[in-house]
Amino acid sequence: MVRFLLIILVAMALLLHNLPYLVRDQVVIWLLNNGAETAELKAINVDWFDGRLSIEGLKASAEGKPALAVDQLSVALDYAQLADERVLLTAVELAGINVGIREQDKQLWLGPLDLNQLTQSDKTVEAEPDAEEGSSNWSFGLKELQLRDINWRAEVAGQKHHLTLSTGRVADFYQWDQDQLVAVDLEGTLNDAPILLSSNSRPLPEEKSSELKVKLKNFPLHSVTAVFLPTLRAHIDLDLSIKAQSNSGSHLTSIVQSGSVRVRNLSYAQEGLQVKEQSLAWNGGVNVALLGSELKSLKTKGELALQGLALTQAGSQVSLDSLKVNSAINLQGLTSLNLSALVLDAKKLQLSQAAQAMNADDLHLTADAINLQDLTQLSLSGLLLDVNQLQLSQAKQRVQVSRLQLSAGAETQDMQIWQATVPTLTLADIDLSAAGESLVTLKGLTLKSAVVQHTDKISLAELEADQLVVEGDGGVFTQWNKISAEGVTLDQLQSLSINQLLLNNSKTRLYLTPKRNLSDLDWLLAQLSSAESNAGSGSKAASSSAPFRVKLNRLSLSGSNTLNVVDRAVKPAFKTQLDISKVELRKLDTAAKGETSFELAAKSKFAKISAKGTMELFSGNYGGHWDAEIKGLELPEVSPYSLEYTGYYLQSGQLTLTTKGTIKDRKLSGDSDIRLNRLEVEARNSERSGEFDQKVSMPLGTAIMVLQDNDSNIDLQIPLEGSLDDPKFGYQTIINKLAGKGLKNAAIGYISNALQPFGALISISQMVMDAQEKGSFITLQPVIFEPAETTLSSESKAYMAKLAEMMNERKGMRMNICGVAVLADKPAIWAQLQETNKQQKAPLDETLLLLELEPALQALAQQRSDAVKTELSDKQGIDSERLFSCYPKVDLKSKDKPQVSLGL
């Protein structure tokens, strides 16, 4: 019996001693049978007493297949734990492992081993389970696993991955001690990217927990995405700390992450899309709560930083030097989202699509809170936007703003009807240009207390614009020092209401072309329309049937407002400069029939202009009244218009005008008091001056001679009347009234009054040719003589005194004196000739004597003319240079009384 036991013990000892060698050989044979062309296992060592097993020098290879190598594998088993139905590996060590998995020719290879062949086996009948067999009570434990020099490669599904571990450790995993923390530490490379991983977890209890720290540097993202995104290239850096807790009973999971994620040198291209970015980094924390697979809450706080972005897609481009976003996000399920303390900074932002573009050097945005409830209720509070060097462009049009500052808030209950409040909006150094040409510049624009109610209503408490400059053709069209508005409301995009509009200190030029177009405005509109046409014809909104309404409670212009006017529609061009110190308009409404009051104060170089009144500007009747005055207007300045409408150039003179009147039922009624001082004219356009003279019935110079007093003043009172419905009503109507009811009536009226009671026979030549024939345009009452007499009667001397008095009042007046012999003079003169002829030694026969009759009558006419001139010059004191004698006239057909005709 003892011998038998010894034999059994010896046999067992030999078996245990030789078993490792048998296993080693079988392993080599198995490797060779499953794809390896060469195989080697250096040693298998078993310490049966300590429970240690080690394998050394395992190698297998085949041509064209990955190699398989294991330098060392050692396992230590705690025999004592077996008594408690526990398998405890106290130490496991893997070192020098070089293995890979490859997919080749639709086969999967682990090193040189064909895994497809390994998984194939003959069909076997599954044994029916023993119904009474209970679950196993055995449990597993691992005290420590050490990894060194691990080299793992995978080439599967078109992807290649390479994992190396210089060191690795797994410790303290015990199924019987679920509260024990399991430690996992790895250090190595993943696809040539250094990786460091450290974790402590409790994976077994109902309340599971884990803490993980992972660092990954320069990981090639394209090594993972190459199959489905072949053109994507990027590298990732990770430095994360992740804590997770999960309860399998309540199905609650909590994940807390902190640290940074960075994507570098990203590039991606596909048809119509190109993306490049230098860096995209997240640094902060994330807290996620899950109920099963449903998101319960998500909270984040940190910074997202982007650098060097360039994106191009179908004509659209986005580029960005840098972007930083800081915020705290709180997402509760999918119904509530809150962003707080949002801070966004962008550098060198460029956006473009087709012909539209936006550029900004610096953009800074902050918001106190953004809340979204039920995907319908949105509120935004404490928004502040600060943009430097903003540029907006469309085709050739461009708007540049050196700085934009905005504070705002907004809310909506249904994502359709919303309201925004803008406490302040400030823009500095605004420049609108087209085709590289600056059109409009503005030093500053400020909006205060704006409220936007969807698109229905926009209200604004204050608006201020500083140093507005509008360019024209070759110079500044208009510039304004300050423009401010209060109480501005835009309603339904159909009406604009302004409570008060204040304008201050301006310079404007009005250059009119020969066709009376405003050249600067035409140039400005041409620049804008040219730029718009280059942008292409987009869709146009249908115009509303209702006209746009403007309501202006008060407009006030003050300060110094210079207006330079050049009108090239007249020759020579009219040029003047006005300084408007005041313009007041009140209650202007384009959709109402009420009266708008106005007041104006201005001056030119020497003249002063004022006007006030009211007018129904939009009723169609233009009802109202006016009261205006012009003082000290230098008339040569308006000579181009005088030449245009009268043919006369105003050599000198000054105008003072006072006018009042009303318009009722489209009929104008008023008066104008005109004083012309030291007026001198010269006919430059014979056709126009002739037409004007016809209206006056005398040359303008004659009218001036009559009307100008000794102080060189002409006072006129001209009624203004007419119908606005008369198609001829306009400038020419006023000229006609000035000529007909002004100069003509004033001249006749003055002479008639001055010569009373001798002014009854005054007449005016109706035609210029008629006047030239008579030698005068105004014919005064003639001086009557008895037939064949040359002596003035007492009545005629009294008439001469009146004439002298009138001429002394009008120093510029000149008179034509024309003696006339008529049929009534013939008998007496013939009798005198016959008597004288009888006394001659050699009397003439009657035929020859008749030839002396006309010279005798001419002499009579001349003596009468001389008698009148002598009376006026010698006895009444009129300068003889103002008295002009005509060639004596004999009219034997005239039945008029013998006379001397007088004309002006």
mmCIF file of N, CA, C and O in Angstrom, residues 35 63 85 98 135 149 169 310 319 372 388 519 605 625 741 758 806 844:
data_model
loop_
_atom_site.group_PDB
_atom_site.id
_atom_site.type_symbol
_atom_site.label_atom_id
_atom_site.label_comp_id
_atom_site.label_asym_id
_atom_site.label_seq_id
_atom_site.Cartn_x
_atom_site.Cartn_y
_atom_site.Cartn_z
ATOM 1 N N GLY A 35 -2.021 29.011 -38.090
ATOM 2 C CA GLY A 35 -1.596 30.101 -38.952
ATOM 3 C C GLY A 35 -0.165 30.533 -38.782
ATOM 4 O O GLY A 35 0.395 31.203 -39.657
ATOM 5 N N GLU A 63 4.615 35.075 -42.616
ATOM 6 C CA GLU A 63 4.938 36.092 -43.610
ATOM 7 C C GLU A 63 3.680 36.875 -43.986
ATOM 8 O O GLU A 63 2.633 36.300 -44.265
ATOM 9 N N GLU A 85 -14.023 29.603 -1.578
ATOM 10 C CA GLU A 85 -14.591 29.669 -2.926
ATOM 11 C C GLU A 85 -14.275 31.014 -3.593
ATOM 12 O O GLU A 85 -15.112 31.637 -4.230
ATOM 13 N N ASN A 98 3.870 42.254 -27.738
ATOM 14 C CA ASN A 98 3.792 42.877 -29.060
ATOM 15 C C ASN A 98 2.816 42.048 -29.871
ATOM 16 O O ASN A 98 3.117 40.917 -30.261
ATOM 17 N N SER A 135 -26.711 28.467 -8.960
ATOM 18 C CA SER A 135 -25.680 29.402 -9.373
ATOM 19 C C SER A 135 -24.413 29.164 -8.571
ATOM 20 O O SER A 135 -24.459 28.677 -7.432
ATOM 21 N N ASP A 149 5.644 47.665 -21.204
ATOM 22 C CA ASP A 149 6.060 47.525 -22.610
ATOM 23 C C ASP A 149 5.018 46.767 -23.427
ATOM 24 O O ASP A 149 5.289 45.739 -24.064
ATOM 25 N N ARG A 169 -1.312 49.579 -14.559
ATOM 26 C CA ARG A 169 -1.588 48.941 -13.270
ATOM 27 C C ARG A 169 -3.096 48.905 -13.043
ATOM 28 O O ARG A 169 -3.793 49.900 -13.229
ATOM 29 N N ALA A 310 -11.313 79.566 -40.413
ATOM 30 C CA ALA A 310 -11.607 79.971 -41.797
ATOM 31 C C ALA A 310 -12.574 78.955 -42.372
ATOM 32 O O ALA A 310 -12.248 77.766 -42.473
ATOM 33 N N SER A 319 -14.390 83.979 -41.236
ATOM 34 C CA SER A 319 -13.026 83.914 -40.724
ATOM 35 C C SER A 319 -12.966 84.648 -39.396
ATOM 36 O O SER A 319 -13.700 85.614 -39.166
ATOM 37 N N LEU A 372 -34.689 80.345 -21.414
ATOM 38 C CA LEU A 372 -35.612 79.755 -22.367
ATOM 39 C C LEU A 372 -36.459 78.724 -21.626
ATOM 40 O O LEU A 372 -35.924 77.793 -21.012
ATOM 41 N N ASN A 388 -15.626 97.194 -32.187
ATOM 42 C CA ASN A 388 -14.662 98.152 -32.727
ATOM 43 C C ASN A 388 -14.408 97.861 -34.201
ATOM 44 O O ASN A 388 -14.257 96.701 -34.592
ATOM 45 N N SER A 519 -27.546 119.136 -58.550
ATOM 46 C CA SER A 519 -26.448 118.296 -59.029
ATOM 47 C C SER A 519 -25.883 117.394 -57.935
ATOM 48 O O SER A 519 -25.581 116.224 -58.181
ATOM 49 N N LYS A 605 -25.604 138.517 -47.282
ATOM 50 C CA LYS A 605 -24.467 139.345 -46.926
ATOM 51 C C LYS A 605 -24.901 140.644 -46.273
ATOM 52 O O LYS A 605 -24.334 141.077 -45.264
ATOM 53 N N HIS A 625 -52.083 131.715 -44.004
ATOM 54 C CA HIS A 625 -51.708 133.117 -44.151
ATOM 55 C C HIS A 625 -50.202 133.249 -43.973
ATOM 56 O O HIS A 625 -49.544 132.360 -43.437
ATOM 57 N N LYS A 741 -49.704 145.934 -62.866
ATOM 58 C CA LYS A 741 -50.324 146.619 -61.735
ATOM 59 C C LYS A 741 -49.312 147.304 -60.851
ATOM 60 O O LYS A 741 -49.680 148.062 -59.958
ATOM 61 N N PHE A 758 -54.144 169.216 -64.076
ATOM 62 C CA PHE A 758 -53.775 169.181 -65.494
ATOM 63 C C PHE A 758 -53.432 167.770 -65.987
ATOM 64 O O PHE A 758 -52.820 167.625 -67.035
ATOM 65 N N MET A 806 -43.202 168.787 -60.431
ATOM 66 C CA MET A 806 -43.036 167.340 -60.577
ATOM 67 C C MET A 806 -41.596 166.992 -60.922
ATOM 68 O O MET A 806 -41.025 166.037 -60.363
ATOM 69 N N LEU A 844 -43.812 187.817 -104.689
ATOM 70 C CA LEU A 844 -43.852 186.490 -105.313
ATOM 71 C C LEU A 844 -45.272 186.190 -105.762
ATOM 72 O O LEU A 844 -46.231 186.639 -105.156
#
